[in-house]
XYZ file of C-alpha atoms in Angstrom:
157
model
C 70.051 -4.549 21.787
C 69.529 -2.914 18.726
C 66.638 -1.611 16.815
C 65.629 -4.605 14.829
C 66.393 -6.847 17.462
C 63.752 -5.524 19.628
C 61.585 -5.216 16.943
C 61.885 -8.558 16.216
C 61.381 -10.045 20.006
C 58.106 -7.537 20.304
C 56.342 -9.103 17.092
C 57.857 -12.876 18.781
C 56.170 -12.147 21.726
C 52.956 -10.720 20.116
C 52.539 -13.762 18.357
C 53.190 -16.086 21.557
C 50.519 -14.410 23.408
C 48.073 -14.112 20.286
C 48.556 -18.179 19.966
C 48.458 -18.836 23.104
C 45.220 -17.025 24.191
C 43.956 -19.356 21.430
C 44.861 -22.289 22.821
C 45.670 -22.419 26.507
C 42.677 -20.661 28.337
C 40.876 -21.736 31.364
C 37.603 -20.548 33.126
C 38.675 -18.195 35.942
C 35.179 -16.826 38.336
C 33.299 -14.529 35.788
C 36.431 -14.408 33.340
C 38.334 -16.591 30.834
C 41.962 -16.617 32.417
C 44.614 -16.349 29.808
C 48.136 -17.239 31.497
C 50.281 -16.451 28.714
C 49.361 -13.165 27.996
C 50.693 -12.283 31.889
C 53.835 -14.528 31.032
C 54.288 -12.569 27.808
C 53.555 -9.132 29.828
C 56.541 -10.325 32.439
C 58.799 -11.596 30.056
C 58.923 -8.316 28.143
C 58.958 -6.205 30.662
C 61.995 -8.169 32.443
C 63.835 -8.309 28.619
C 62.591 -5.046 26.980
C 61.650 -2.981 29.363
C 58.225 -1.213 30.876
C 57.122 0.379 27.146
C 57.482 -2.051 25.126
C 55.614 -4.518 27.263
C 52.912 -2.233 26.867
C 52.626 -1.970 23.233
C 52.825 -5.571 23.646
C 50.102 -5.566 25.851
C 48.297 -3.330 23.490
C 48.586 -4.992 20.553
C 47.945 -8.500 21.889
C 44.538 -7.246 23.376
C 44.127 -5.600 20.206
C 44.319 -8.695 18.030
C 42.736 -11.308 20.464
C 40.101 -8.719 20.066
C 39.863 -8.504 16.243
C 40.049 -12.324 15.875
C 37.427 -12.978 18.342
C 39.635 -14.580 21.104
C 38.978 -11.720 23.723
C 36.841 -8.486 25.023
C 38.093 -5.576 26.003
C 39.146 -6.331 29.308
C 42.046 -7.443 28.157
C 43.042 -3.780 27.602
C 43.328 -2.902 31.191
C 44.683 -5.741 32.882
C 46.785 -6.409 30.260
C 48.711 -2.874 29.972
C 48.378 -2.190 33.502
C 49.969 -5.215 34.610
C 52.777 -4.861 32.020
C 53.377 -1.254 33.784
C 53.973 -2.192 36.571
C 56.024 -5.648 36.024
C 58.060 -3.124 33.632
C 58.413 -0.629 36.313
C 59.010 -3.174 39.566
C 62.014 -4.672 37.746
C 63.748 -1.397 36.274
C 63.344 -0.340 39.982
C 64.536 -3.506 41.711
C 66.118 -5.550 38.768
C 64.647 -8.790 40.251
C 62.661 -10.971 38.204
C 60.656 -12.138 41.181
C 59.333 -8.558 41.699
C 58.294 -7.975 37.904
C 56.187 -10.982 38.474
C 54.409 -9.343 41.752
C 54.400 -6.199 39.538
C 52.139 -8.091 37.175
C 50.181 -9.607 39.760
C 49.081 -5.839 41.258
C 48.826 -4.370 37.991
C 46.682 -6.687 36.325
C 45.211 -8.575 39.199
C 43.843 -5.687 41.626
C 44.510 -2.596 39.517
C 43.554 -4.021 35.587
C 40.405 -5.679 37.488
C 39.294 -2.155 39.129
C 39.632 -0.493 35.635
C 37.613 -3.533 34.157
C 34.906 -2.051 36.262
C 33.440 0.763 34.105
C 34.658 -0.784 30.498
C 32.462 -3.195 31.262
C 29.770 -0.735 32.592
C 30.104 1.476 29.614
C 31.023 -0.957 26.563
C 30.007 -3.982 27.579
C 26.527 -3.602 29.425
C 27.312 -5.302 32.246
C 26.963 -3.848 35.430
C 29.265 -4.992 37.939
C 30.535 -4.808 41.556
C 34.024 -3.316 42.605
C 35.321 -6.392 43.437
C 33.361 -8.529 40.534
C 36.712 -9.011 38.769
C 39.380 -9.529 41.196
C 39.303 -13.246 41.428
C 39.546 -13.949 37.854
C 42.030 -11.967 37.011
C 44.119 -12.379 39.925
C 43.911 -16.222 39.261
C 45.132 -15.370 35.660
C 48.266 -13.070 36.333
C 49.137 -15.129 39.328
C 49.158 -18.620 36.592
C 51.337 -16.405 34.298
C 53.217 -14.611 36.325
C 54.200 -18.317 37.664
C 54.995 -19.311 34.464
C 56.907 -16.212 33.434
C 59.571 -17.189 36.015
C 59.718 -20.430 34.963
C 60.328 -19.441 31.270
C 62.998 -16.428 32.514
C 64.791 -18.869 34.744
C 65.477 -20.786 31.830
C 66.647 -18.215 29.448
C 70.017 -15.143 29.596
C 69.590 -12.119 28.676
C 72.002 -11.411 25.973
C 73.671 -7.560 25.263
């Protein structure tokens, strides 16, 4: 794939998961659960590779953020869980376990480093385990959906 081409796919993808955390959003325990940004997170990690799904991650918490349509706990589940989707499918080249990546990364991992952003940024004081069920509901929604959308498409050289 060359330069451009990836280029090209990255701002695709930013925009999917920009519009789509606009419109396709459900309430999720204490958090607003926003599927397609863990589809987008899988989807580029299984097609581009672990760092561009994190700029990807980045720059679609950055955004959301900017236009109102998120807080910064997007930031950590988003780029943790696009780590490790990235990482679990260069490792094991299934698309199955880039989707499990996602799942740990943003669902238990994102949600412990949600902890003290919230603490520090947002005011809000809360427990260890105060965001685990919202944002494992999310990434496990996406991460669904991700494989769904992957089955569907070929990678092309």
């Amino acid at each position: 794939m060359n330069r451009t081409h990836k280029l090209t796919l990255m701002a695709m993808l930013i925009a999917i998961g920009i519009v789509g955390a606009a419109f396709i959003w459900f309430p999720a325990g204490v958090a607003r659960a926003y599927p397609i940004q863990h589809a987008v997170n899988v989807i580029a990690a299984v097609l581009l590779g672990p760092g561009p799904a994190i700029v990807i991650a980045f720059a679609i918490g950055l955004i959301r953020n900017m236009l109102g349509l998120g807080t910064l706990l997007a930031f950590p589940g988003g780029m943790a869980g696009a780590l490790l989707a990235g990482l679990a499918y260069r490792w094991t080249k299934k698309k199955s376990m880039a989707a499990v990546g996602e799942i740990i990364g943003t669902g238990i991992i994102g949600s412990l480093l949600a902890v003290p952003i919230a603490q520090l940024f947002l005011g809000q004081a809360a427990g260890v385990f105060f965001f685990i069920p919202g944002f494992l509901i999310s990434s496990i929604a996406g991460a669904a959906l991700a494989l769904l959308v992957l089955s569907r498409i070929r990678k092309t050289a």
